[in-house]
Amino acid sequence: MKLYIVKLTRILVVACCIVLGGHAQSLDQAKKLYNEGEYEEAKPAFEKLVRQAPSNPSYNLWYGVCCFETGDFEAAEKHLLIARKREVAESYRYLTDIYTSAYRFAEAVDMWESYIELMTKKKEDTGPYETQLAYVEKLLRMKERMEDVQVIDSIVVAKDEILSAYFLSEDCGSLQPYGDFFQSADPQTTVYINPKGDQAYYGHPDGNGHYALYTQSRLMDAWADESPVFHLDTSDNNFPFVRGDGVTLYFASKGNGSIGGYDLFVTRYKNNSYLAPEQLGLPFNSPANDYLMVIDETKEIGWFVSDRNQPEGKACVYLFIPDESRRRIAESDDDAWLCRRAMLTSIRETWTMGSDYAALIDRARTDESTSIDTKQPQDFELVVNDRATYYTWNDFKNPEAESFYRKAESIRKQIESIERSLHESRDRYATGNDTVRDQLKSSILKSESELITLYTQLDEWIKKTRNSENNH
């Protein structure tokens, strides 16, 4: 019996050595792949190790980084937070990237501050990290002052075809590719020409590939007298557009405090010079490239371009409703919703409930000049199809379609009434104490639920209206 126990013990020891040897070999191979940047190949081995030792900080770091590098940010955050509890320095850096890219700027600020504190204890230079902290703090301030802009449409195009989405009215001027204006092969920027056709604005590249804003005047049949618009800094200033007042200039810049790539700025001409540029806020700007802001007062719409969340060579042209008051989004406890608004994850979330933007979108896509002065009195604005838009009840050809739309208009009035009441309740909720908030919470939720139902009904009745009128 004693001999049997000795043999069994030897067998178990050998088995353990084999298992441990295999474990070490697997870990060594995974670390080698990790250090070579082969995260996809290293990921399964680290996942297995994490299952075997869930609290091991190194395993969680390596697996979290692999998840991050392969696009699984939710899993990356979970495992990097475990490593962060043990103050594994590298975990802080990746977590700040996750929070910043998700527009969770307050959490990114906290993480940078914790990391700087850790580096201070280790007596390391924190200068570069202080700079990163200041950058995220700026993003947080921009998010807190975010504009309540209604983005009503978007289209993804090739970067050298962005002008295919712009249809300016005649009294707004015109845009054309830089290469067409100068008869060159440069496709990287655009030229804006004022409504009179006698002044051109553009970004002109220097010998180092940087752009500066210039203007030219049309003398007889030729363009001449090139001169700089203004002097800002050595960074790229590009994609200019001048509004109808002749003094408001929008442009894109990689300097002047840009938060990443090109940012949108506005300035105004006063006393023979341009004022200091003002950086536009979220959601117009982002850590990606944002440029070519155009406001068409006649059509009452605006455009801008961004390559946020786009593949190489592509850009998204957003269509929005200009708001001269630049109203800010009300404070909200729903940070996920605020993040989506800032990132423009879903443009539908920017819409005012019950609004029908079909007519504006149709107007934005036509080359025909639309003059505000020639607009006729109207009861409503209903796009029936690509060729017909109704403005009065007399426009209907089918009585059934008219009755459907009267139902839709009745629902729209209900929506407007509830929205006014809901707006007042939200204002009271934002400024009230806990007792007031408890009293208002159920009614606000009820109103929001009613609006969702009514908004769905409104869409259905408008669809019935169009189908009935078109079939007739």
XYZ file of C-alpha atoms in Angstrom:
472
model
C 0.000 0.000 0.000
C 2.823 2.350 0.894
C 4.561 1.644 -2.448
C 1.281 2.397 -4.283
C 0.956 5.776 -2.552
C 4.553 6.668 -3.465
C 3.932 5.785 -7.129
C 0.667 7.742 -7.186
C 2.406 10.750 -5.674
C 5.125 10.611 -8.348
C 2.471 10.417 -11.080
C 0.660 13.490 -9.677
C 3.902 15.456 -9.429
C 4.782 14.634 -13.030
C 1.257 15.581 -14.140
C 1.473 18.896 -12.321
C 4.828 19.632 -13.917
C 3.414 18.886 -17.341
C 0.410 21.180 -16.721
C 2.565 23.949 -15.295
C 5.044 23.572 -18.115
C 2.248 23.859 -20.656
C 0.868 26.881 -18.765
C 4.225 28.661 -18.812
C 4.744 27.896 -22.464
C 1.277 29.263 -23.272
C 1.986 32.414 -21.251
C 5.374 32.957 -22.878
C 3.909 32.580 -26.344
C 1.037 34.947 -25.513
C 3.425 37.589 -24.129
C 5.610 37.305 -27.227
C 2.581 37.865 -29.486
C 1.439 40.713 -27.224
C 4.797 42.487 -27.384
C 4.786 42.124 -31.168
C 1.348 43.755 -31.395
C -0.408 40.524 -32.444
C -3.317 41.132 -30.071
C -5.880 39.004 -31.889
C -3.607 35.961 -31.700
C -2.626 36.582 -28.067
C -6.181 37.228 -26.856
C -7.410 33.594 -26.456
C -4.436 32.610 -24.283
C -4.902 35.599 -21.960
C -8.643 34.941 -21.796
C -7.914 31.419 -20.592
C -5.445 32.699 -17.991
C -7.989 35.245 -16.697
C -10.566 32.488 -16.233
C -8.008 30.493 -14.241
C -6.928 33.476 -12.098
C -9.690 36.144 -12.258
C -7.988 38.567 -9.851
C -4.492 38.426 -11.343
C -3.704 42.056 -12.295
C -1.175 41.215 -15.020
C -3.479 38.740 -16.755
C -6.344 41.241 -16.629
C -4.112 43.989 -18.012
C -2.886 41.917 -20.927
C -6.319 40.557 -21.740
C -7.888 44.036 -21.348
C -5.366 45.551 -23.750
C -6.041 42.766 -26.276
C -9.782 43.479 -26.014
C -9.124 47.204 -26.479
C -6.902 46.714 -29.507
C -9.461 44.376 -31.128
C -12.402 46.733 -30.548
C -14.137 45.075 -27.587
C -14.149 48.164 -25.351
C -16.755 46.888 -22.885
C -14.660 43.820 -22.001
C -11.499 45.931 -22.064
C -12.887 48.333 -19.461
C -13.998 45.493 -17.175
C -10.578 43.828 -17.054
C -8.502 47.015 -17.068
C -10.409 48.221 -14.000
C -9.293 45.070 -12.163
C -5.677 45.866 -13.060
C -6.200 49.485 -12.065
C -7.253 48.451 -8.533
C -3.746 47.073 -8.131
C -2.321 50.326 -9.558
C -0.933 48.734 -12.714
C 0.213 51.905 -14.466
C -0.539 50.886 -18.046
C -4.205 50.222 -17.212
C -4.783 53.917 -16.441
C -3.641 54.986 -19.894
C -5.920 52.583 -21.710
C -8.896 53.460 -19.521
C -8.453 57.170 -20.301
C -8.524 56.285 -24.007
C -11.715 54.262 -23.551
C -13.471 57.028 -21.618
C -12.322 59.785 -23.963
C -13.352 57.946 -27.128
C -16.786 57.266 -25.569
C -17.139 60.973 -24.593
C -17.189 59.971 -20.904
C -14.953 62.933 -20.200
C -15.627 63.251 -16.451
C -14.403 59.685 -15.939
C -11.403 60.354 -18.166
C -10.519 63.399 -16.037
C -10.715 61.312 -12.839
C -8.520 58.625 -14.384
C -5.879 61.102 -15.545
C -5.794 62.725 -12.103
C -5.331 59.308 -10.453
C -2.587 58.414 -12.923
C -0.760 61.711 -12.361
C -0.958 61.114 -8.610
C 0.527 57.637 -9.110
C 3.341 58.968 -11.306
C 4.048 61.730 -8.781
C 4.560 59.089 -6.081
C 7.012 57.356 -8.388
C 8.762 60.721 -8.915
C 8.272 60.597 -12.687
C 7.784 63.587 -14.985
C 4.035 64.277 -15.206
C 4.251 67.149 -17.713
C 2.919 65.198 -20.730
C 0.093 63.775 -18.632
C -0.854 67.233 -17.336
C -1.238 68.276 -20.976
C -3.526 65.319 -21.664
C -5.543 66.131 -18.556
C -6.027 69.735 -19.713
C -7.185 68.449 -23.104
C -9.843 66.173 -21.583
C -10.938 68.935 -19.192
C -11.548 71.139 -22.230
C -13.634 68.402 -23.843
C -15.648 68.105 -20.627
C -16.364 71.859 -20.620
C -17.441 71.688 -24.265
C -19.779 68.800 -23.478
C -21.325 70.773 -20.611
C -21.981 73.676 -23.019
C -23.196 71.488 -25.899
C -25.612 73.094 -28.367
C -29.096 71.678 -28.864
C -28.724 71.383 -32.634
C -31.212 69.499 -34.812
C -29.306 67.392 -37.346
C -31.993 66.291 -39.799
C -30.068 64.271 -42.377
C -26.639 62.871 -43.247
C -24.934 61.271 -46.196
C -21.595 59.438 -46.425
C -19.501 60.263 -49.494
C -15.910 60.001 -50.670
C -13.823 62.856 -49.274
C -13.151 64.261 -52.726
C -16.910 64.304 -53.457
C -18.244 66.229 -50.445
C -19.539 69.067 -52.634
C -22.001 66.641 -54.219
C -24.070 66.997 -51.022
C -24.126 70.830 -51.039
C -26.893 72.627 -52.969
C -26.631 76.335 -52.209
C -29.282 78.856 -53.212
C -28.171 81.554 -55.657
C -28.087 84.318 -53.045
C -25.790 82.218 -50.857
C -22.873 82.103 -53.314
C -21.238 78.979 -54.657
C -18.621 76.341 -53.860
C -16.286 74.589 -56.244
C -13.243 72.309 -55.963
C -9.911 74.053 -55.587
C -8.610 72.132 -58.621
C -11.422 73.437 -60.848
C -10.893 77.061 -59.810
C -7.109 77.007 -60.230
C -7.007 74.402 -63.004
C -4.728 72.222 -60.924
C -4.696 68.643 -59.670
C -5.101 69.574 -56.002
C -8.343 68.028 -54.656
C -7.819 68.720 -50.949
C -9.907 71.846 -50.449
C -12.660 74.080 -51.792
C -13.172 77.631 -53.056
C -16.091 79.811 -51.975
C -17.326 82.555 -54.355
C -19.679 85.238 -53.072
C -23.164 85.805 -54.621
C -21.923 88.684 -56.814
C -19.237 86.437 -58.219
C -16.510 89.018 -57.641
C -14.792 87.680 -54.511
C -13.249 84.252 -53.910
C -12.042 82.719 -50.628
C -9.936 79.570 -50.295
C -7.220 77.760 -48.386
C -3.931 78.073 -50.251
C -1.162 75.514 -49.524
C 2.397 76.625 -48.842
C 5.558 74.700 -49.658
C 5.212 72.581 -46.507
C 1.658 71.470 -47.218
C 0.067 73.830 -44.688
C -2.945 75.925 -45.694
C -3.643 79.598 -45.077
C -6.760 81.574 -46.020
C -6.561 83.851 -49.039
C -8.955 85.902 -51.123
C -8.998 87.209 -54.692
C -11.113 89.796 -56.519
C -12.541 89.455 -59.994
C -11.397 92.307 -62.228
C -13.165 92.302 -65.603
C -12.787 88.668 -66.722
C -9.823 87.697 -64.584
C -9.092 86.922 -60.943
C -6.281 88.946 -59.353
C -4.969 90.698 -56.237
C -4.464 87.612 -54.107
C -4.066 88.573 -50.442
C -4.209 86.758 -47.079
C -7.534 86.953 -45.280
C -5.817 87.193 -41.915
C -2.829 85.844 -40.040
C -3.611 83.385 -37.232
C -0.803 80.883 -36.729
C 1.281 78.429 -38.748
C -1.327 75.655 -38.529
C -3.694 74.812 -41.353
C -6.600 77.217 -41.907
C -8.882 76.011 -44.667
C -12.406 75.550 -46.113
C -13.749 79.130 -45.779
C -17.366 80.244 -46.200
C -18.782 83.767 -45.825
C -22.396 84.225 -44.750
C -24.866 86.494 -46.473
C -24.062 89.432 -44.177
C -20.627 89.589 -45.817
C -18.800 89.788 -42.472
C -19.281 86.389 -40.812
C -16.597 83.913 -41.856
C -16.625 80.189 -41.058
C -13.465 78.170 -41.593
C -11.668 75.037 -40.423
C -8.366 75.069 -38.575
C -5.913 72.592 -37.082
C -4.617 75.299 -34.748
C -6.294 77.887 -32.514
C -7.000 75.266 -29.836
C -8.349 72.538 -32.107
C -9.473 69.400 -30.237
C -8.302 67.125 -33.041
C -7.625 67.475 -36.758
C -9.680 70.254 -38.349
C -12.123 72.088 -36.062
C -14.812 74.560 -37.098
C -14.356 78.229 -36.181
C -16.228 81.464 -36.808
C -14.994 85.047 -36.909
C -16.408 88.423 -37.980
C -14.978 91.346 -39.887
C -14.991 94.577 -37.893
C -13.005 97.789 -38.135
C -10.978 96.590 -41.131
C -9.884 93.319 -39.524
C -11.246 89.989 -38.353
C -11.948 89.383 -34.686
C -10.319 86.556 -32.742
C -11.789 83.255 -34.018
C -14.367 81.479 -31.870
C -14.287 77.694 -31.774
C -17.664 76.050 -32.342
C -18.783 73.563 -29.714
C -20.120 70.021 -29.642
C -21.591 68.356 -31.627
C -20.203 70.392 -34.537
C -16.624 69.671 -33.491
C -15.078 66.364 -32.459
C -11.620 64.789 -32.013
C -11.848 63.907 -35.747
C -11.760 66.321 -38.735
C -14.750 68.697 -38.937
C -14.916 71.290 -41.714
C -16.792 73.208 -44.444
C -19.551 74.813 -42.386
C -22.098 76.466 -44.703
C -25.263 78.348 -43.664
C -27.911 78.979 -46.320
C -30.336 81.574 -44.893
C -32.636 81.295 -47.892
C -33.171 77.568 -47.499
C -32.935 77.835 -43.694
C -30.482 74.955 -43.463
C -26.776 74.357 -42.936
C -24.162 71.733 -43.782
C -20.876 70.598 -42.283
C -18.503 67.682 -42.920
C -16.930 65.255 -40.464
C -14.889 62.086 -40.828
C -15.771 60.890 -37.302
C -16.468 57.136 -37.265
C -15.803 56.902 -41.009
C -13.477 54.543 -42.904
C -10.398 55.837 -44.695
C -11.289 58.092 -47.629
C -14.897 58.662 -46.511
C -16.648 61.578 -44.796
C -20.167 62.294 -43.574
C -21.994 65.466 -44.633
C -24.497 66.497 -41.953
C -27.571 68.643 -42.662
C -28.811 70.732 -39.726
C -31.166 73.572 -38.814
C -29.235 76.749 -37.892
C -30.170 78.307 -34.554
C -28.986 81.878 -34.107
C -29.629 81.675 -30.346
C -27.271 78.663 -30.094
C -29.463 77.182 -27.380
C -27.696 74.715 -25.119
C -28.936 71.263 -24.191
C -30.589 71.249 -20.777
C -28.791 69.489 -17.958
C -29.566 65.781 -17.752
C -28.744 62.915 -15.417
C -28.648 60.593 -18.443
C -24.966 60.862 -19.356
C -25.243 58.084 -21.958
C -27.828 60.182 -23.811
C -25.607 63.273 -23.601
C -22.704 61.244 -25.009
C -24.817 60.086 -27.941
C -25.930 63.658 -28.637
C -22.337 64.880 -28.559
C -21.088 62.094 -30.854
C -24.126 62.273 -33.187
C -24.472 58.514 -32.807
C -28.099 58.798 -33.871
C -29.254 61.996 -35.567
C -32.872 61.056 -34.809
C -32.194 61.737 -31.128
C -31.540 65.385 -32.034
C -35.001 65.819 -33.564
C -37.837 67.677 -31.893
C -40.593 65.175 -31.267
C -43.461 65.534 -33.715
C -41.469 67.519 -36.271
C -41.534 66.612 -39.959
C -38.260 67.536 -41.673
C -39.116 66.064 -45.078
C -39.740 69.484 -46.667
C -36.446 70.907 -45.367
C -34.519 67.883 -46.574
C -36.194 68.129 -49.970
C -35.354 71.842 -50.132
C -31.737 71.152 -49.194
C -31.330 68.676 -52.053
C -32.587 70.874 -54.859
C -30.565 73.240 -57.012
C -33.498 75.575 -57.534
C -33.219 78.922 -55.786
C -35.816 79.385 -53.060
C -36.572 82.958 -52.124
C -38.121 83.683 -48.753
C -39.782 86.817 -50.149
C -41.849 84.800 -52.656
C -43.265 82.313 -50.150
C -47.047 82.145 -50.174
C -49.249 81.964 -47.048
C -49.580 78.338 -46.009
C -51.529 76.151 -43.578
C -48.792 73.508 -43.354
C -45.959 71.982 -45.401
C -46.379 68.353 -46.514
C -44.049 66.615 -48.958
C -46.341 64.223 -50.845
C -43.725 62.876 -53.255
C -40.570 63.964 -55.087
C -42.589 66.312 -57.313
C -45.310 67.688 -55.068
C -45.389 69.604 -51.781
C -48.742 70.747 -50.341
C -49.195 73.969 -48.387
C -52.991 74.404 -48.093
C -56.003 72.148 -47.661
C -57.133 73.048 -51.187
C -54.073 71.282 -52.581
C -55.487 67.836 -51.779
C -57.005 65.947 -54.698
C -58.318 63.054 -52.606
C -60.832 63.765 -49.772
C -59.727 60.621 -47.940
C -56.104 61.807 -47.916
C -57.235 65.195 -46.619
C -59.149 63.551 -43.758
C -56.065 61.480 -42.905
C -53.896 64.577 -42.749
C -56.424 66.446 -40.603
C -56.070 63.567 -38.154
C -52.286 63.945 -38.340
C -52.537 67.686 -37.670
C -54.797 67.002 -34.676
C -52.174 64.640 -33.248
C -49.449 67.188 -33.953
C -51.336 69.779 -31.858
C -51.602 67.247 -29.025
C -47.864 66.687 -29.257
C -47.128 70.426 -29.151
C -49.335 70.856 -26.088
C -47.701 67.968 -24.217
C -44.212 69.157 -25.216
C -44.897 72.635 -23.831
C -46.132 71.140 -20.569
C -43.214 68.701 -20.463
C -40.711 71.507 -21.054
C -42.138 73.435 -18.086
C -42.051 70.298 -15.911
C -38.430 69.599 -16.819
C -37.452 73.181 -15.959
C -39.157 72.825 -12.571
C -37.510 69.432 -12.071
C -34.052 70.865 -12.819
C -34.417 73.678 -10.274
C -36.602 71.951 -7.679
C -35.729 70.162 -4.464
C -36.068 66.413 -3.852
C -39.743 66.714 -2.911
C -40.602 68.605 -6.088
C -38.636 66.119 -8.188
C -40.464 63.163 -6.625
C -43.794 64.826 -7.430
C -42.827 65.554 -11.036
C -41.001 62.334 -11.905
C -44.058 60.158 -12.609
C -45.820 62.848 -14.659
C -42.697 63.475 -16.742
C -42.304 59.757 -17.463
C -46.000 59.518 -18.347
C -45.749 62.492 -20.721
C -42.653 61.053 -22.377
C -44.465 57.740 -22.897
C -47.480 59.549 -24.389
C -45.246 61.469 -26.759
C -43.609 58.291 -28.041
C -47.058 56.824 -28.769
C -48.344 60.013 -30.403
C -45.188 60.439 -32.454
C -45.622 56.888 -33.818
C -49.270 57.617 -34.607
C -48.324 60.855 -36.343
C -45.867 59.031 -38.598
C -48.522 56.451 -39.441
C -51.178 59.026 -40.381
C -48.723 61.006 -42.528
C -47.748 57.785 -44.291
C -51.446 56.968 -44.871
C -51.942 60.492 -46.241
C -49.125 60.175 -48.760
C -50.174 56.690 -49.858
C -53.794 57.717 -50.303
C -52.999 60.899 -52.239
C -50.410 59.197 -54.456
C -52.720 56.261 -55.230
C -55.461 58.702 -56.141
